[in-house]
PDB file of C-alpha atoms and ligand atoms in Angstrom:
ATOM      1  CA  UNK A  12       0.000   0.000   0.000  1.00 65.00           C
ATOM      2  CA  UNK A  13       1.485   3.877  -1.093  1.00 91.00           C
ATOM      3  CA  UNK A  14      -0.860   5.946   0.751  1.00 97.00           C
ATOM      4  CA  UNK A  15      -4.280   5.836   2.719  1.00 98.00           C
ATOM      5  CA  UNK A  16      -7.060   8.244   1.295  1.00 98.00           C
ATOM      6  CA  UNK A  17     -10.056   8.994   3.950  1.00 98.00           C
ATOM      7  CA  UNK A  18     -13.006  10.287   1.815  1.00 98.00           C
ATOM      8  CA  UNK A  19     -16.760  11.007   3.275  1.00 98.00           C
ATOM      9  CA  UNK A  20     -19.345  13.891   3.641  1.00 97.00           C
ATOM     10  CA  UNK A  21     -18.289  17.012   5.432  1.00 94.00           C
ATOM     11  CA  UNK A  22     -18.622  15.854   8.722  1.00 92.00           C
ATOM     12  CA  UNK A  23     -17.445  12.455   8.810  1.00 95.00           C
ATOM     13  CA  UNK A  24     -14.587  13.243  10.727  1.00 95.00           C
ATOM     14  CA  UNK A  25     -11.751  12.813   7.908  1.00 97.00           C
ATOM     15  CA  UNK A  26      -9.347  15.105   9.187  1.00 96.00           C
ATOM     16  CA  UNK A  27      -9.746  14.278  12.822  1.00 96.00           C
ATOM     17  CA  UNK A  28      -8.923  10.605  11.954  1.00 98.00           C
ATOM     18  CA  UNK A  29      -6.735  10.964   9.598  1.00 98.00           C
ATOM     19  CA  UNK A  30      -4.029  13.158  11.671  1.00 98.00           C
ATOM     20  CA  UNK A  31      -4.837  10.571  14.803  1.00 97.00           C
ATOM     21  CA  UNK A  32      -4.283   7.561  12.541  1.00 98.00           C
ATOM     22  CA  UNK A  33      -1.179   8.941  10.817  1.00 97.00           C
ATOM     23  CA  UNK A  34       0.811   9.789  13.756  1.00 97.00           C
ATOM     24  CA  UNK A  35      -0.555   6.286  15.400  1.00 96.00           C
ATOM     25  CA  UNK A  36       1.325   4.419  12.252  1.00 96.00           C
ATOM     26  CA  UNK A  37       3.889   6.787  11.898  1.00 95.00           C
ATOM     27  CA  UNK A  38       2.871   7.948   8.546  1.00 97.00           C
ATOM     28  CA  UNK A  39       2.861  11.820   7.062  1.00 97.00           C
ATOM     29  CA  UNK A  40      -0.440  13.384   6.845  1.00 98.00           C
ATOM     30  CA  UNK A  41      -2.075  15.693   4.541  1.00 98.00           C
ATOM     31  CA  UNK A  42      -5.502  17.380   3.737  1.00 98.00           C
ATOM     32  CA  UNK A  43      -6.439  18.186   0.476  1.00 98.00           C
ATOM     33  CA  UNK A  44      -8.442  21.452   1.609  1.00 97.00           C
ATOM     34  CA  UNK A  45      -5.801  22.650   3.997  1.00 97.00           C
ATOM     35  CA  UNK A  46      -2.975  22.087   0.593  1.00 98.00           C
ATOM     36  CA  UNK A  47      -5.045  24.284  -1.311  1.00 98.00           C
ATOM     37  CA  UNK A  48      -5.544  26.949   0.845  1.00 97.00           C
ATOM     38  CA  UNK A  49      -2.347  27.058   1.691  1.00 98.00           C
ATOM     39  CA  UNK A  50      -0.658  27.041  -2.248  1.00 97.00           C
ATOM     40  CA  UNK A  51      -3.818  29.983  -2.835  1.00 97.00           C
ATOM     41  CA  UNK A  52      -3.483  31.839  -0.082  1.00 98.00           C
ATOM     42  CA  UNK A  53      -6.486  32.105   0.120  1.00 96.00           C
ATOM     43  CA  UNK A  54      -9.758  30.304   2.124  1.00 95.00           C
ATOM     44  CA  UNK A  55     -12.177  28.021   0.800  1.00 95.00           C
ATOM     45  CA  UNK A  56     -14.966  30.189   0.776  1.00 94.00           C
ATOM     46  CA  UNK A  57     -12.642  33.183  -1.007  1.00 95.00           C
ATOM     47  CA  UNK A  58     -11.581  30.420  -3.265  1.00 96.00           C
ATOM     48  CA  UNK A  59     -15.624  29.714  -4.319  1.00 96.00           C
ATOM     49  CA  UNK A  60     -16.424  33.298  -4.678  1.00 95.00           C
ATOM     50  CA  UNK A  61     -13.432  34.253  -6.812  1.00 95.00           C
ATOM     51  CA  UNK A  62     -13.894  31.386  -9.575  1.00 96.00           C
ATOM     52  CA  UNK A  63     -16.556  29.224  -8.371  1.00 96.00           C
ATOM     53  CA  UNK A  64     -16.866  25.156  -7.778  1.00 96.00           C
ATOM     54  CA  UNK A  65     -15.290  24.265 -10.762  1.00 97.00           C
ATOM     55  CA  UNK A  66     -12.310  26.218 -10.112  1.00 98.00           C
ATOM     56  CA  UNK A  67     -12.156  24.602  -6.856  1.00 98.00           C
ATOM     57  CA  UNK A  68     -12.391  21.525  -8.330  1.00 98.00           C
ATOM     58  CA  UNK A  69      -9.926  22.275 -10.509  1.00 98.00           C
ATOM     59  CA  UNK A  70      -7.459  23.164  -7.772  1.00 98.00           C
ATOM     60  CA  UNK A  71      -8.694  19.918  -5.817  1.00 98.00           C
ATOM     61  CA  UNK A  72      -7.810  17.464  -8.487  1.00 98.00           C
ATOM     62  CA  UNK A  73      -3.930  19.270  -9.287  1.00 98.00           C
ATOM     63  CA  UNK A  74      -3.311  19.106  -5.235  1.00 98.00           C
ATOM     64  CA  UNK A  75      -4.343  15.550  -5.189  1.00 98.00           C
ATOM     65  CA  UNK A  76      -2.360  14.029  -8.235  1.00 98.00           C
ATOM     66  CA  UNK A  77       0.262  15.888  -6.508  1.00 97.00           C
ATOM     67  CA  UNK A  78      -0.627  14.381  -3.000  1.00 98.00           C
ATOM     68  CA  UNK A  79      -0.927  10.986  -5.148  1.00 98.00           C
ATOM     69  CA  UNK A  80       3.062  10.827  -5.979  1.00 97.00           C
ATOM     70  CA  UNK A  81       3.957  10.339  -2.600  1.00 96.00           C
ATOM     71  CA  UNK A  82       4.201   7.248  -0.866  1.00 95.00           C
ATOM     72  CA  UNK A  83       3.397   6.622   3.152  1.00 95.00           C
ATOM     73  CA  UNK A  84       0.713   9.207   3.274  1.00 98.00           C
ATOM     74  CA  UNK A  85      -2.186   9.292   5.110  1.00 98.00           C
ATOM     75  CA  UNK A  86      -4.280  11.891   3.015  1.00 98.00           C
ATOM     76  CA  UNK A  87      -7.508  13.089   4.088  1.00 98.00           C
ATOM     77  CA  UNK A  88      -9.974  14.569   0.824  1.00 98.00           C
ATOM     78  CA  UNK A  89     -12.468  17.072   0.589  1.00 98.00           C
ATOM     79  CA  UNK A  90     -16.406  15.944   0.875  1.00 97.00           C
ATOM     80  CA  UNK A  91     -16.782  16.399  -2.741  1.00 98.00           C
ATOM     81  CA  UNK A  92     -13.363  14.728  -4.046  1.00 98.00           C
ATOM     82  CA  UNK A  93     -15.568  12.014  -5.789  1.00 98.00           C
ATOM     83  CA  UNK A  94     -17.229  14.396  -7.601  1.00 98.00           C
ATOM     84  CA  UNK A  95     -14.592  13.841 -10.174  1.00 98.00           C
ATOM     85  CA  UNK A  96     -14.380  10.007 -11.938  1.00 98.00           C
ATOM     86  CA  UNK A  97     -10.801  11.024 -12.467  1.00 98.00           C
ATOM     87  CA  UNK A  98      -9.745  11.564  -8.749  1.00 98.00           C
ATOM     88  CA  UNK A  99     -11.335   8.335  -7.893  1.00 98.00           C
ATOM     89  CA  UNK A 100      -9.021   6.674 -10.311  1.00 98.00           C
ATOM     90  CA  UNK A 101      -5.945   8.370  -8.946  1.00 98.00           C
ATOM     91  CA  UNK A 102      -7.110   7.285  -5.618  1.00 98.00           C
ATOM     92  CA  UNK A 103      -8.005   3.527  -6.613  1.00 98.00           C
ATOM     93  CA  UNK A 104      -4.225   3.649  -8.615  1.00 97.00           C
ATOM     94  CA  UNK A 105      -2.624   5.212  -5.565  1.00 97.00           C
ATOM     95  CA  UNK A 106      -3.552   3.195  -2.510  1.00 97.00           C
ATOM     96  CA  UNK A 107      -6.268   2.304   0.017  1.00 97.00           C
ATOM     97  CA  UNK A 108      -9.489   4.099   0.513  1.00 98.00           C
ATOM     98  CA  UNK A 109     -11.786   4.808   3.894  1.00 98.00           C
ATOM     99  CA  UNK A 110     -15.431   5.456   3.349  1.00 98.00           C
ATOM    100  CA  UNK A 111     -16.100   7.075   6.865  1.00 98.00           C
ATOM    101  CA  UNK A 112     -20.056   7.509   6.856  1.00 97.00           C
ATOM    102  CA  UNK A 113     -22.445   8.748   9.482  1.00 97.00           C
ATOM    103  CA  UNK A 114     -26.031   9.069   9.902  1.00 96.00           C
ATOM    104  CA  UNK A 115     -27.872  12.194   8.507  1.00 95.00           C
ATOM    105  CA  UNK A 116     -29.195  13.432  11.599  1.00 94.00           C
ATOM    106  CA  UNK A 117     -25.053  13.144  13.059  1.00 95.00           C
ATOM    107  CA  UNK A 118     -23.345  14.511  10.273  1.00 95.00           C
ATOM    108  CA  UNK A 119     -25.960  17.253  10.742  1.00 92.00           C
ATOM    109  CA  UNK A 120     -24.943  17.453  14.113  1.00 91.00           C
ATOM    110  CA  UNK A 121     -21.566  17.705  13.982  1.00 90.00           C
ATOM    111  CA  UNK A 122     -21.585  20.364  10.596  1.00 89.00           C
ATOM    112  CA  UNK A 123     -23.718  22.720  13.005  1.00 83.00           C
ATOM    113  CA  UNK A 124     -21.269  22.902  15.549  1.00 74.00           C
ATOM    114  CA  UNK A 125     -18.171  22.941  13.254  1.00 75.00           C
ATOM    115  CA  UNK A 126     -16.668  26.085  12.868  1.00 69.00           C
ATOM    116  CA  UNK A 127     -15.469  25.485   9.444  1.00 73.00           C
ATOM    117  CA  UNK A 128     -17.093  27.671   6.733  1.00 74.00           C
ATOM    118  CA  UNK A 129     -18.452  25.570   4.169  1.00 86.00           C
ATOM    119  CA  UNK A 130     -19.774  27.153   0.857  1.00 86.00           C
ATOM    120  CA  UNK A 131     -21.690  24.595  -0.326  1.00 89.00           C
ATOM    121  CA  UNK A 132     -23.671  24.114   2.677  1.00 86.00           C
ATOM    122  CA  UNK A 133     -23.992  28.379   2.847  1.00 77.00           C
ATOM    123  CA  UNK A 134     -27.514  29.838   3.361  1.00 69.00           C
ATOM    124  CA  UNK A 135     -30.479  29.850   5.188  1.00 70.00           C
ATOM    125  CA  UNK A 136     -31.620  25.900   4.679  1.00 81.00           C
ATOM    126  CA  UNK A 137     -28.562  24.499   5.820  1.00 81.00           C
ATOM    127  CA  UNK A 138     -30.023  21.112   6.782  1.00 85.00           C
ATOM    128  CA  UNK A 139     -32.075  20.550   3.396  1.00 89.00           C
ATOM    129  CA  UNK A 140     -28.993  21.111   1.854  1.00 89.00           C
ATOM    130  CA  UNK A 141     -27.461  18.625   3.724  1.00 92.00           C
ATOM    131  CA  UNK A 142     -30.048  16.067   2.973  1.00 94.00           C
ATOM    132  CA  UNK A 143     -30.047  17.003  -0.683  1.00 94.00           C
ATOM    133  CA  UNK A 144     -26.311  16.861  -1.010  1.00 95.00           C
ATOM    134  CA  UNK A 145     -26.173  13.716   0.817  1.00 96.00           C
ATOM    135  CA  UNK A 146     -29.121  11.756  -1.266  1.00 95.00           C
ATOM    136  CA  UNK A 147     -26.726  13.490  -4.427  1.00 96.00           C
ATOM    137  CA  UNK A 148     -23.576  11.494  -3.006  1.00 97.00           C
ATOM    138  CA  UNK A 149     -24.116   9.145  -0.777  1.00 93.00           C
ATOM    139  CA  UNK A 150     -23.339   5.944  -3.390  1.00 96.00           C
ATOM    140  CA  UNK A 151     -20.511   7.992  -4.739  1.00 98.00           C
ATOM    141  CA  UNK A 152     -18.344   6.452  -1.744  1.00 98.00           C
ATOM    142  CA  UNK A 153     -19.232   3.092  -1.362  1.00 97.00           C
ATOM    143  CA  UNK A 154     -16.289   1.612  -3.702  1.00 98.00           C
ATOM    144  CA  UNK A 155     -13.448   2.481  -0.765  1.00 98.00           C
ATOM    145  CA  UNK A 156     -11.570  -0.804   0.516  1.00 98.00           C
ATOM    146  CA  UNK A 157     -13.346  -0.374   3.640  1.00 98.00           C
ATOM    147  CA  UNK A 158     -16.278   1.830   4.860  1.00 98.00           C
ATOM    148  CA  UNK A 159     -16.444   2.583   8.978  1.00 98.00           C
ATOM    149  CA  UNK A 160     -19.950   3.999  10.132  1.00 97.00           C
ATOM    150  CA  UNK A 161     -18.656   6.591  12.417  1.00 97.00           C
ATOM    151  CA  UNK A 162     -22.129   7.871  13.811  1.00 96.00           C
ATOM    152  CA  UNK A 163     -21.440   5.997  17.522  1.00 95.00           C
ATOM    153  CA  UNK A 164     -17.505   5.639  17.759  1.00 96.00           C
ATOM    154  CA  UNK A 165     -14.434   7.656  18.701  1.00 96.00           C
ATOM    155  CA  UNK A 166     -11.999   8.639  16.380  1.00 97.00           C
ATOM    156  CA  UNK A 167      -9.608   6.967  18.769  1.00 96.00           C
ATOM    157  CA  UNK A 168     -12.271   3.460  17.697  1.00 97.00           C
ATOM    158  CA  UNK A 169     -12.073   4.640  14.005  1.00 97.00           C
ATOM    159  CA  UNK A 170      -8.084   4.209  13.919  1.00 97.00           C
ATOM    160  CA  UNK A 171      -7.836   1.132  15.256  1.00 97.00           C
ATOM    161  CA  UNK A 172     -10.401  -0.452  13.027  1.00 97.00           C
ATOM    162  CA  UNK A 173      -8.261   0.806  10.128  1.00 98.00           C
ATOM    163  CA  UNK A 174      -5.244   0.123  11.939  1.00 97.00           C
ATOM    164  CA  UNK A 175      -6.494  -3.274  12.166  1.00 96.00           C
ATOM    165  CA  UNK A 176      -8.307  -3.716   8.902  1.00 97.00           C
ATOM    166  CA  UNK A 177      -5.434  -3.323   6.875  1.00 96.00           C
ATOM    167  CA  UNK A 178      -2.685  -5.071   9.469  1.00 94.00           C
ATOM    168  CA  UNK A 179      -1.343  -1.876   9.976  1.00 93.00           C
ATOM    169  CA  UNK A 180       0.339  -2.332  13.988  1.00 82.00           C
ATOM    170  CA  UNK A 181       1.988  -5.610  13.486  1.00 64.00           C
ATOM    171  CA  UNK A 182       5.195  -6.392  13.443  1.00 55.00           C
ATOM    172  CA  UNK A 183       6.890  -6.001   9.895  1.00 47.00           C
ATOM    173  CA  UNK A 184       4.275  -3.047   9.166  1.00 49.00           C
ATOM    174  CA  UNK A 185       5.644   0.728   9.316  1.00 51.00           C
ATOM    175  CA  UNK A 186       4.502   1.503  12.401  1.00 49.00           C
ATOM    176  CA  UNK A 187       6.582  -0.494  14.610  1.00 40.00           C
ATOM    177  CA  UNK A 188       9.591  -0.694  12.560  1.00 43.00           C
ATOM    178  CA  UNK A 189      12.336   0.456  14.027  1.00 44.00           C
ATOM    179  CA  UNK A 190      15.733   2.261  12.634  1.00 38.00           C
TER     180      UNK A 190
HETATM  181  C1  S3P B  30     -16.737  20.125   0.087  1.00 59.52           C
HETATM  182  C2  S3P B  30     -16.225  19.725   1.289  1.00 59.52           C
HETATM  183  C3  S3P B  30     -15.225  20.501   2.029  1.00 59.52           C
HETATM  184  C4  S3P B  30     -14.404  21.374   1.071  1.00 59.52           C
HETATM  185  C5  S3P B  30     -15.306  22.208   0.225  1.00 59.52           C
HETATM  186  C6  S3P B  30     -16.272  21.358  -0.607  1.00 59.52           C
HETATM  187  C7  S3P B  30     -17.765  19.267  -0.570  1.00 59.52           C
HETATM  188  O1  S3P B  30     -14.351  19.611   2.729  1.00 59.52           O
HETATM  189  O2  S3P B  30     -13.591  20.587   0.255  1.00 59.52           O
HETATM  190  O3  S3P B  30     -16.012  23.086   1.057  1.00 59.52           O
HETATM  191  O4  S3P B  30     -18.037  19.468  -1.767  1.00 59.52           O
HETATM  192  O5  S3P B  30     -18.296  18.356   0.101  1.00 59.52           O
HETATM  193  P1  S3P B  30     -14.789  18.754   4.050  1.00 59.52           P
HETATM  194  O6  S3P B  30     -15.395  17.493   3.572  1.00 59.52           O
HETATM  195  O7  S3P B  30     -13.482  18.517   4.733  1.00 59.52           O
HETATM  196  O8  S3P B  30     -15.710  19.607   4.824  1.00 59.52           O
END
């Protein structure tokens, strides 16, 4: 395996796991969104407003082929990375993927406390968006290696089922090696 890719809705808890699970395997981490806004300069939502989704997109897809050439990475991707046929091939050609799902009424949850500004959940009906967005997507996921239903766990519980899945802690894999 090159790298691990964590994809799911906003919400699912991508980046949370996927900087626990890196440093728990001793693996680098990165996160697509937090790549681009730091080779723009610029925030998300000043990244939407100045040339829209597609030019996100756009941006989304360079910083992941990229991400893609490295090997040992634990990469967490933006909700809509799937979007794209093209960055699920670089993904399936690259590595292992994590479907982390939730429940509606979580995810919904979780977004309304999160403090991260998300365009394309902006505006009044924040919750039908969600529900839209998520009937738009859901099956868009469900090819990764393994999917974790994260409604009722930890993240601490979410890295060790991946961790364990993919015989990540035992002796001969990265993480323990030594030297
Ligand atoms: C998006 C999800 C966001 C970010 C952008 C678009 C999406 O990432 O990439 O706002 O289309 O679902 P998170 O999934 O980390 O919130």
């Amino acid at each position: 395996m090159t790298n691990l890719y964590l994809i799911g809705f906003m919400g699912s808890g991508k980046s949370t796991v996927g900087r626990l699970l890196a440093e728990r395997i001793g693996w680098s981490f990165a996160d697509t969104d937090d790549e681009i806004v730091r080779r723009e300069g610029m925030e998300i939502p000043e990244i939407f407003a100045k040339g829209g989704e597609s030019f996100f997109r756009d941006l989304e897809q360079a910083t992941l082929l990229e991400l893609s050439g490295r090997s040992g990475w634990v990469i967490a991707t933006g909700g809509g990375i799937v979007l794209r046929g093209r960055n699920v091939e670089i993904m399936k050609a690259s590595g292992k993927t994590v479907y982390l799902s939730a429940r509606e009424e979580v995810l919904a949850a979780r977004l309304v406390g999160d403090p991260a500004v998300r365009p394309l959940l902006g505006g009044d009906s924040r919750i039908a968006r969600l529900h839209e967005l998520l009937q738009e997507r859901r099956g868009m996921y469900e090819w990764a290696d393994l999917t974790i239903d994260t409604s009722d766990q930890t993240a601490q519980a979410v890295v060790e089922a991946i961790v364990n899945h993919f015989g990540l802690g035992e002796p001969g894999g990265r993480a323990v090696r030594l030297g």
